[in-house]
XYZ file of C-alpha atoms in Angstrom:
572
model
C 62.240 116.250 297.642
C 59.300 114.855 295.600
C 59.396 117.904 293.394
C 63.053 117.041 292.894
C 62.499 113.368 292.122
C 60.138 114.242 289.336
C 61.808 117.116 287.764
C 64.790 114.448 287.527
C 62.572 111.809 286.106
C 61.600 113.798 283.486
C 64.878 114.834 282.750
C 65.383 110.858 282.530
C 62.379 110.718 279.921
C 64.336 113.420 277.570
C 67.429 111.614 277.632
C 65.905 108.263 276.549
C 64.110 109.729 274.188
C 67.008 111.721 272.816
C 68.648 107.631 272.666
C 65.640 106.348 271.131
C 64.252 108.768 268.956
C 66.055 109.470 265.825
C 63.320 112.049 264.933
C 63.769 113.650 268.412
C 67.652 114.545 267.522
C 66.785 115.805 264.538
C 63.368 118.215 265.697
C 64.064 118.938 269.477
C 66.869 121.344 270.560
C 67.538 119.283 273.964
C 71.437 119.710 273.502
C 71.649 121.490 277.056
C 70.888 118.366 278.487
C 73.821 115.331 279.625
C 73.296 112.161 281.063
C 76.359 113.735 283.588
C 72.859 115.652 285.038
C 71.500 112.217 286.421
C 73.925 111.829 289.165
C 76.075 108.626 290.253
C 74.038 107.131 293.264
C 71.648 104.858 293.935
C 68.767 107.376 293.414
C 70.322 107.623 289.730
C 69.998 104.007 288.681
C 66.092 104.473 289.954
C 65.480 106.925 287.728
C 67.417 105.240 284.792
C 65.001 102.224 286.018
C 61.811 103.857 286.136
C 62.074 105.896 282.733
C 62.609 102.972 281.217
C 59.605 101.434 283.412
C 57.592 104.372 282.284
C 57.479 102.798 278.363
C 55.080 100.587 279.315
C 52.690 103.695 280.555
C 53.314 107.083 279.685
C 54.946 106.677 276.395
C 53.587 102.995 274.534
C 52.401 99.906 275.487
C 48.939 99.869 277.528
C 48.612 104.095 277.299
C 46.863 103.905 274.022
C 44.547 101.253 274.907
C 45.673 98.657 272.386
C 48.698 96.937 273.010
C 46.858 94.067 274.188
C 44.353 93.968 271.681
C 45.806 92.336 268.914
C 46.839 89.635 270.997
C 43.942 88.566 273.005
C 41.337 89.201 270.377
C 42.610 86.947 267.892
C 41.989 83.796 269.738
C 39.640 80.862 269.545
C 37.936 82.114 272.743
C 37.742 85.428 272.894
C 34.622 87.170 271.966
C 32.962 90.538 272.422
C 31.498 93.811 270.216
C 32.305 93.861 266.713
C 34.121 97.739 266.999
C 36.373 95.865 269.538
C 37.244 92.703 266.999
C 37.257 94.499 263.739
C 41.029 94.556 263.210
C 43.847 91.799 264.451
C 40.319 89.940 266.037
C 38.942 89.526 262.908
C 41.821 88.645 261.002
C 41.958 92.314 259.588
C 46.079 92.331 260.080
C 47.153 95.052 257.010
C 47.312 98.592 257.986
C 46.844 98.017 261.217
C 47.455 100.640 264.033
C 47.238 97.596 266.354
C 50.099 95.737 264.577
C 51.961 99.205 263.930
C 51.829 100.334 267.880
C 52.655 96.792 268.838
C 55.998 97.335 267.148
C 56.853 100.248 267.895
C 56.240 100.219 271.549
C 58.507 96.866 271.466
C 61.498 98.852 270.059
C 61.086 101.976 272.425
C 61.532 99.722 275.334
C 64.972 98.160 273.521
C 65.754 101.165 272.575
C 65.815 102.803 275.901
C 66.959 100.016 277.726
C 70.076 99.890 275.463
C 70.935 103.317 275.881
C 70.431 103.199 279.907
C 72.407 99.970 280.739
C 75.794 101.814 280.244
C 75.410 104.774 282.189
C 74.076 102.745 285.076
C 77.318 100.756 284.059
C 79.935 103.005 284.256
C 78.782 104.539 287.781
C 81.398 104.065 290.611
C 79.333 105.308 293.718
C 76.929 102.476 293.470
C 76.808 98.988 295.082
C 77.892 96.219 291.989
C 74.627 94.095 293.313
C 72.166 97.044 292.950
C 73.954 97.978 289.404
C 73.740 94.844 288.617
C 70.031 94.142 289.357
C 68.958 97.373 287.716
C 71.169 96.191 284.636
C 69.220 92.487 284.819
C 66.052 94.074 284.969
C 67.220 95.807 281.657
C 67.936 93.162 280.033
C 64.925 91.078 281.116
C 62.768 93.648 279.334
C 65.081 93.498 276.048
C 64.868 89.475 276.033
C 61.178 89.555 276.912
C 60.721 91.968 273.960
C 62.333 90.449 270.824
C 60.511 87.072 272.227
C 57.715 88.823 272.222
C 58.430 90.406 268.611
C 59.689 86.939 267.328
C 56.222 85.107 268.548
C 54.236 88.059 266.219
C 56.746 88.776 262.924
C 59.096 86.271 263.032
C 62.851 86.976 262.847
C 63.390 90.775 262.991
C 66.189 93.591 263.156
C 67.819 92.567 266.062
C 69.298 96.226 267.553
C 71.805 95.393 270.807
C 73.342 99.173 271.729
C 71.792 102.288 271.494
C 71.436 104.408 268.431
C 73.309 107.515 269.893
C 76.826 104.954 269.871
C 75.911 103.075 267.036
C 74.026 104.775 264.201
C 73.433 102.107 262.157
C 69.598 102.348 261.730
C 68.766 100.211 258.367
C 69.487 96.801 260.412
C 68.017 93.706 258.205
C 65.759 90.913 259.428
C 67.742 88.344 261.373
C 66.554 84.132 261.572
C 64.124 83.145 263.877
C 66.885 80.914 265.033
C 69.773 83.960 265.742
C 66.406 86.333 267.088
C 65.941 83.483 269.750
C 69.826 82.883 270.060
C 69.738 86.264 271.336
C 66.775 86.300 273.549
C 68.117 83.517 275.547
C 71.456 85.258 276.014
C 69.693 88.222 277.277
C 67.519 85.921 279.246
C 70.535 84.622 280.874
C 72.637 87.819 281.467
C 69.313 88.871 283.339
C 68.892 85.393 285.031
C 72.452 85.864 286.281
C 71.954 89.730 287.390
C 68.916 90.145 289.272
C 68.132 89.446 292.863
C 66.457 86.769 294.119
C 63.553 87.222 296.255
C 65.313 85.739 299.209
C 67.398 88.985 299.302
C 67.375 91.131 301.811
C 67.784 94.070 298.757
C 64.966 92.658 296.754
C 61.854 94.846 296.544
C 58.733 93.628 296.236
C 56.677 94.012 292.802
C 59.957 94.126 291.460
C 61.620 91.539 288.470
C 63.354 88.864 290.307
C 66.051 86.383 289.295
C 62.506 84.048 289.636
C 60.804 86.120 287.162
C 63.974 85.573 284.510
C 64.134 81.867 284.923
C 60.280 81.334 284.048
C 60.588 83.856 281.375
C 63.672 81.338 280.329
C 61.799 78.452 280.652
C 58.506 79.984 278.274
C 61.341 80.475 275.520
C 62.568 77.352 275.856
C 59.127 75.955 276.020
C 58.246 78.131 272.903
C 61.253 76.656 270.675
C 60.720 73.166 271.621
C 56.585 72.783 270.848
C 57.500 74.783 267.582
C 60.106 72.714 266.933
C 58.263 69.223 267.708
C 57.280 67.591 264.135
C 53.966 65.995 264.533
C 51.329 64.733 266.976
C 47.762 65.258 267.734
C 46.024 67.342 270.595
C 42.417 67.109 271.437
C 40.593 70.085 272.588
C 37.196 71.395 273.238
C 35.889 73.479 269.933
C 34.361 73.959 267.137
C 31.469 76.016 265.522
C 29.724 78.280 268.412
C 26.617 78.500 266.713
C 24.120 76.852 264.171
C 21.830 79.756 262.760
C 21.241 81.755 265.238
C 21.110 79.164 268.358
C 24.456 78.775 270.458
C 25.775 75.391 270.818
C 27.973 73.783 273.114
C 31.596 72.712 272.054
C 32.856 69.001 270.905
C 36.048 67.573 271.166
C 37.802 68.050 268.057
C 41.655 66.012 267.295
C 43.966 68.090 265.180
C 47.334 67.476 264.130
C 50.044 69.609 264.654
C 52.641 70.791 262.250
C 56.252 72.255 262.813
C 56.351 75.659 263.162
C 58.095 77.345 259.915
C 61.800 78.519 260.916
C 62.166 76.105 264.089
C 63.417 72.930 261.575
C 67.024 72.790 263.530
C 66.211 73.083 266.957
C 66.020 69.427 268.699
C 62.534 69.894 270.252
C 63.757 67.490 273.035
C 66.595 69.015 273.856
C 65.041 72.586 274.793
C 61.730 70.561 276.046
C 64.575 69.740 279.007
C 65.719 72.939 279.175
C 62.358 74.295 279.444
C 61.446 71.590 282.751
C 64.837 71.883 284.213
C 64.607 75.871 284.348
C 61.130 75.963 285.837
C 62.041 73.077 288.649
C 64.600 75.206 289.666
C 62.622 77.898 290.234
C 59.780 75.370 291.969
C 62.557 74.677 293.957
C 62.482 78.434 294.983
C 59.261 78.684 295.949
C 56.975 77.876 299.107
C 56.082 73.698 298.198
C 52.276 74.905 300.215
C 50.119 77.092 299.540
C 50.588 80.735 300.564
C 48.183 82.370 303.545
C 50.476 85.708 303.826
C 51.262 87.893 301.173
C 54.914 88.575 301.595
C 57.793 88.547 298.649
C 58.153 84.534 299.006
C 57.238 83.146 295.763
C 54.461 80.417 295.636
C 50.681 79.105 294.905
C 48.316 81.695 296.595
C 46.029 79.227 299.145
C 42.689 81.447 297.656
C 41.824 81.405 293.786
C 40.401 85.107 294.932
C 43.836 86.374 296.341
C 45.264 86.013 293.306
C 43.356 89.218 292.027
C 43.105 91.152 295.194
C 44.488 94.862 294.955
C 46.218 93.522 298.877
C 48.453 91.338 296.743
C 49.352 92.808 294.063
C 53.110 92.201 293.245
C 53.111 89.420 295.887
C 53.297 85.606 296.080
C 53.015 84.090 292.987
C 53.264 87.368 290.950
C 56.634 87.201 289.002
C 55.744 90.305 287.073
C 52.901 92.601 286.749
C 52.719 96.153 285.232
C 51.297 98.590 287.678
C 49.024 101.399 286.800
C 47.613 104.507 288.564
C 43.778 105.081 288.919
C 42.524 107.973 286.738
C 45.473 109.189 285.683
C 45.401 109.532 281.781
C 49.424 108.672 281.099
C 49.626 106.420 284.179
C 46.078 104.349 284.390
C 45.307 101.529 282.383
C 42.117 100.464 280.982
C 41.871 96.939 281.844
C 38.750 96.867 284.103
C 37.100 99.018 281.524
C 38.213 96.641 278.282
C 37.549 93.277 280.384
C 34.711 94.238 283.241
C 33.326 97.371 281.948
C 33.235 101.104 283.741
C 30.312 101.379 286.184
C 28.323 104.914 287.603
C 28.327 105.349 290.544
C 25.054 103.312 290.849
C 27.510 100.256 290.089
C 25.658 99.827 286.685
C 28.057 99.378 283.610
C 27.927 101.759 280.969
C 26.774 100.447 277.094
C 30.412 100.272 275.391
C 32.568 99.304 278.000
C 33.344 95.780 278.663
C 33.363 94.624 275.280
C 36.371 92.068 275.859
C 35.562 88.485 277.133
C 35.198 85.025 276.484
C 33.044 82.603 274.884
C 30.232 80.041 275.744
C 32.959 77.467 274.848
C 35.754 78.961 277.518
C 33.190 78.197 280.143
C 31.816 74.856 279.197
C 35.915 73.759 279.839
C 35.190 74.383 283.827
C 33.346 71.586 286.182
C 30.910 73.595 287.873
C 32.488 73.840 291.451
C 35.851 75.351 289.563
C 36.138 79.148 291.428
C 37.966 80.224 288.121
C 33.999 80.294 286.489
C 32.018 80.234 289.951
C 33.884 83.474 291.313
C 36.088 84.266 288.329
C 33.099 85.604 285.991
C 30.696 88.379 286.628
C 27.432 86.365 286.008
C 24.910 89.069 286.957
C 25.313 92.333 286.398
C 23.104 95.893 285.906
C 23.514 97.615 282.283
C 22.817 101.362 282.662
C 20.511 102.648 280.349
C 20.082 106.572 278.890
C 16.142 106.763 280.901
C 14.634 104.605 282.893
C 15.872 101.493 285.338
C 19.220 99.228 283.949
C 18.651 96.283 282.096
C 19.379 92.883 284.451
C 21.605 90.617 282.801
C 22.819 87.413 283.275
C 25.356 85.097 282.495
C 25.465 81.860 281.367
C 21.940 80.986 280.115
C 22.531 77.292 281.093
C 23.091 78.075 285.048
C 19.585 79.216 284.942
C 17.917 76.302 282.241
C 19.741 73.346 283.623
C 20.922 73.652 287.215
C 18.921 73.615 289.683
C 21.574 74.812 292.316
C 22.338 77.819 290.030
C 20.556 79.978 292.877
C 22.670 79.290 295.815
C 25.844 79.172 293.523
C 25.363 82.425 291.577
C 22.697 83.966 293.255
C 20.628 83.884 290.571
C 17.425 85.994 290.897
C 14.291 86.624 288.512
C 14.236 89.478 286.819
C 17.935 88.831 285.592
C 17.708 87.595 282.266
C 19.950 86.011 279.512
C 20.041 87.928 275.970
C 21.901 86.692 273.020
C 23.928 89.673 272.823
C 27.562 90.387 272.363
C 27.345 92.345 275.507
C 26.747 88.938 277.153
C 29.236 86.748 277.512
C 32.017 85.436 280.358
C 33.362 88.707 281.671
C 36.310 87.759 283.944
C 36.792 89.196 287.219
C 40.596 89.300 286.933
C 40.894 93.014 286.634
C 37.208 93.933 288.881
C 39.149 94.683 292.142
C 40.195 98.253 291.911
C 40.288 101.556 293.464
C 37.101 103.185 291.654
C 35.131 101.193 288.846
C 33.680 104.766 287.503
C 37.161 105.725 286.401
C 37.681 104.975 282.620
C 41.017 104.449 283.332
C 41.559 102.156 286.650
C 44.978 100.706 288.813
C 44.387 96.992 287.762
C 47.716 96.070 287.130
C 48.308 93.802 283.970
C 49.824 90.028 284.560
C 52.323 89.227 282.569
C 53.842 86.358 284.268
C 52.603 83.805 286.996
C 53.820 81.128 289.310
C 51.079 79.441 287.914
C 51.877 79.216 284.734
C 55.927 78.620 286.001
C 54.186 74.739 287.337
C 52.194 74.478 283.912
C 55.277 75.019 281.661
C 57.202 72.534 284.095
C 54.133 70.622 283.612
C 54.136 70.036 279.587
C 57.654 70.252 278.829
C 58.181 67.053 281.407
C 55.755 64.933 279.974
C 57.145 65.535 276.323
C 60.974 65.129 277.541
C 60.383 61.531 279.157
C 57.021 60.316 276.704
C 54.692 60.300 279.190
C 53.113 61.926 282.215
C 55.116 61.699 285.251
C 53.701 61.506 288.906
C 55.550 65.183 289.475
C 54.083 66.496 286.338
C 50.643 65.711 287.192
C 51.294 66.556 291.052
C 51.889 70.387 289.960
C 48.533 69.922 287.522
C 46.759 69.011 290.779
C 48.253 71.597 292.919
C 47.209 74.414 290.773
C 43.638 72.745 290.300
C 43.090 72.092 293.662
C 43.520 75.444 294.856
C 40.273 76.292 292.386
C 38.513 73.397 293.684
C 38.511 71.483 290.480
C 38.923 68.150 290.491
C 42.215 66.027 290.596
C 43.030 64.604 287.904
C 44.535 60.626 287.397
C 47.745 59.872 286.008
C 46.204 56.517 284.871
C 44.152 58.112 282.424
C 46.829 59.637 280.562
C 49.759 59.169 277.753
C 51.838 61.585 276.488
C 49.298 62.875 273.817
C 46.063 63.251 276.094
C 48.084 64.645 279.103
C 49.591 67.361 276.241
C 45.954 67.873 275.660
C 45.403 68.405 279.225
C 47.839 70.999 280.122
C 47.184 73.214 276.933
C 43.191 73.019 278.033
C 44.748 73.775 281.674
C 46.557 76.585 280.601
C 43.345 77.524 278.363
C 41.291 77.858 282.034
C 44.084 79.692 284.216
C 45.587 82.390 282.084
C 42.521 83.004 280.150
C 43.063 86.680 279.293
C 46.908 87.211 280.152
C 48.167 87.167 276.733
C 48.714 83.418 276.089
C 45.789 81.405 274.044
C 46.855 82.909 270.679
C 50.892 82.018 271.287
C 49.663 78.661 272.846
C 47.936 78.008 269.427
C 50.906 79.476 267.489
C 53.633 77.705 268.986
C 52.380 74.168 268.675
C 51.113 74.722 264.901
C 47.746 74.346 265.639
C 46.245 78.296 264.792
C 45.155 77.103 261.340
C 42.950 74.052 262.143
C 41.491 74.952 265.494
C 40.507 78.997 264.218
C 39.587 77.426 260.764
C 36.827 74.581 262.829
C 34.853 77.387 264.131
C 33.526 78.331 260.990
C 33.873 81.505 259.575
C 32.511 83.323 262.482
C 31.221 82.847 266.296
C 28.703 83.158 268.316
C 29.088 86.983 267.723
C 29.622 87.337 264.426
C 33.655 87.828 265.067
C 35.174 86.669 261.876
C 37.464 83.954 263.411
C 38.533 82.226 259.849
C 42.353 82.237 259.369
C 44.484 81.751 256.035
C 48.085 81.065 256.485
C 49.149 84.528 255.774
C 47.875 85.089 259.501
C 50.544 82.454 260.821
C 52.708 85.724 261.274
C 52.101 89.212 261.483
C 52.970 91.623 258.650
C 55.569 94.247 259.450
C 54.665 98.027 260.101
C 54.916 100.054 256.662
C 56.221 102.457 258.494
C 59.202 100.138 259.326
C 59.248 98.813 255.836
C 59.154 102.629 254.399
C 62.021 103.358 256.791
C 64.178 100.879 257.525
C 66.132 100.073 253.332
C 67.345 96.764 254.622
C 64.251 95.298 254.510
C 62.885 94.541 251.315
C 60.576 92.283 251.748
C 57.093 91.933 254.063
C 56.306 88.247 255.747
C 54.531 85.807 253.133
C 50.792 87.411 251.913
C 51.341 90.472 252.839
């Protein structure tokens, strides 16, 4: 039966690509095969499902190592080896095979998502609620990819059916307002088609009707803080060095600027939008803390069971990408970008790990916060050619100016600090896995949180009423809490400082999931807070901007191809 399943899959593979691949049709003599071939049962729509799943593995996305590079890298806090920053991370955006696969990965998953949804459509055997969540989860990944596209190029060919019913391939640019008119009607057909996790036919790890209302809310959140005109946020920053001596961050004020293309959206209104679609699904979820890891949707009691291999999929997981350990089209790199690959001695090897964060990423914790006491590696062995590994140890200050640093970290001598840019805050999201000496690992890759579902809620409530509201600062707390960081006041706040707050909040929790360089983005503050580092870091990662980089240029390939494009985004 398993042999069957997987001849069928691939089968499924062919016949997306034959939907999505222009070149395909024209190269590949695959006319003996029919969608007829799949079948009209349940097992059909999970294979229609899972080939389109598979886009994110075998065929694009986090295969090729770099889907997530251009993203994370080109932040004010990440950090690492100069081969790993030289492109997007150092502001190196032209010719780009980061910027190229980025694209191109996007429009395979439309692609073969629009030519899926109407076969799984038009089947008859089927129960409507299982069509109808494999449908949602469809069009959950079609709205989540033109946001994401939006967020990187601005407006862009917006392609609804597939290209076997509707050749029209030279499709030109739309607004950023009709690209995110779109996404939120996607958003909402999938909102309105998937199961909720209450169901007894939900499966867990799966996209839930949860999952589509906090990807809802992040749009709406995303229009509305582009959209706002002015104000000021303060934020830990600045230069990271002065010669060749590290320095601690200061608090620097800048002032934000409307986003260019967002000048008719009313930020207020879709600041609402954004709160009243993440209460409602807060209103979903467990109000405690988790101790079980079932498919009920809430706060996980244990900063450290977020990121256990047990929970994956679970709690407050609304959607994570799942990956198979040492397989090279099914395994993902993660723990080898982010933690590095070990021997079997549990020493990492020179070049791996080269993705992390910066002095000034940890100096935003308090010291008892378990996101830095258990959520960086802070000693570690670095395997060496001959002879024993290198003891290293992270962060210089633990050792020079706290006393308890011992009992915390379990500091011992021997382990020693180097200014290096193989030193820095290595996270321990992505350490918990089947077999560290495998290049390619089965940490799964976190797109989208319950967490971050109470920090959107969060911001977008203080902005709608003016100021922070008991609620607002009640979910701020529950999240901060659970890391043993301390509560903060209500008192102490206004509308501008609690703003503040929650982007620095969202700075600490979802460090390394894809959000600082959006964050920065969408509330027009990229320019000024990449531009007050100087022109590089602590690690020589070139880190000043121009505002060319406020969007990404478009693939030549897709300006070579597609004749209803003329022109690339501004400097480029």
């Amino acid at each position: 039966m398993k042999k069957i399943f997987n001849k069928k899959l691939l089968l499924i593979l062919v016949v997306l690509c034959l939907g999505s691949c222009k070149k395909a049709l024209e190269e590949t003599p695959y006319s003996f095969i029919t969608p007829e071939q799949i079948g009209d049962s349940e097992e059909a729509v999970n294979l229609w499902v899972n080939g389109v799943r598979s886009t994110f593995l075998k065929d694009g996305f986090f295969r090729f190592e770099i889907f997530n590079r251009p993203y994370e890298t080109d932040s004010d806090d990440a950090t690492g080896s100069a081969f790993a920053f030289e492109a997007t991370g150092a502001g190196n955006f032209a010719s780009n095979e980061d910027i190229r696969h980025y694209w191109t990965s996007l429009y395979l998953l439309i692609a073969r998502s629009n030519h899926a949804i109407p076969f799984i459509e038009k089947m008859e055997s089927v129960n409507q609620d299982i069509k109808n969540n494999a449908i949602g989860e469809l069009n959950f990944y079609k709205g989540w990819a033109y946001f994401t596209l939006v967020r990187a190029y601005g407006g862009v060919p917006l392609i609804k059916e597939s290209v076997v019913t509707n050749q029209k391939i030279n499709v030109p640019r739309s607004s950023i307002a009709d690209t995110y008119a779109y996404i939120i009607e996607t958003l909402k057909l999938a909102e309105n088609q998937l199961l909720p996790r209450t169901s007894a036919a939900y499966k867990v790890g799966t996209i839930s009707n949860e999952t589509a209302k906090t990807m809802l809310a992040k749009v709406y959140l995303n229009i509305a803080s582009s959209a706002l005109p002015g104000g000021s946020i303060k934020l830990l920053g600045g230069p990271q060095k002065s010669g060749t001596t590290r320095i601690p961050p200061v608090e620097i004020i800048v002032n934000k600027t409307q986003v260019a293309g967002f000048e008719k959206f009313d930020p207020i209104q879709y600041f609402t939008l954004a709160r009243d679609k993440a209460k409602e699904v807060i209103d979903m979820a467990s109000p405690g803390y988790l101790t079980v890891a079932d498919k009920t949707l809430g706060l996980f009691r244990n900063w450290n069971d977020v990121w256990s291999k047990s929970f994956r999929g679970r709690g407050e997981h609304l959607w994570m990408v799942y990956s198979i350990a040492g397989q090279s089209e099914s395994g993902m790199v993660l723990t080898f970008q982010y933690n590095g690959q070990t021997n079997a001695r549990g020493e990492i090897l020179n070049g791996t790990g080269f993705y992390g964060l910066s002095d000034h990423w940890y100096d935003l914790f308090d010291s008892s916060d378990r996101r830095v006491r258990d959520g960086v590696i802070h000693k570690w062995l670095t395997a060496n050619a001959t002879g024993a590994p290198t003891r290293r140890w992270y962060p210089q200050k633990e050792v020079t100016t706290d006393p308890d640093s011992i009992a915390k970290f379990g500091y011992e001598a021997g382990y020693n600090w180097a200014s290096s840019d193989q030193v820095l805050a290595r996270v321990t999201k992505f350490s918990d896995v089947a077999d560290r000496t495998q290049r390619r690992s089965d940490a799964p890759y976190p797109f989208l949180r319950y967490a971050e579902t109470l920090l959107i809620y969060a911001e977008a409530a203080n902005e709608v009423t003016g100021a922070p509201t008991a609620d607002a600062v009640a979910k701020v707390n529950f999240l901060r809490q659970r890391s043993y960081a301390p509560p903060v006041n209500i008192a102490n706040y206004n509308r501008e400082t609690f703003r503040s707050l929650v982007l620095e909040e969202r700075r600490r929790e979802l460090a390394l999931e894809g959000n600082r360089q959006w964050d920065l983005r969408r509330w027009g503050i990229y320019l000024p807070v990449m531009n007050a580092m100087g022109r590089v870091d602590a690690n020589n990662i070139v880190k000043a901007r121009e505002p060319r980089h406020l969007l990404w240029p478009l693939p030549l390939t897709e300006m070579d191809g597609n004749e209803a494009i003329l022109e690339n985004n501004p400097g480029w």
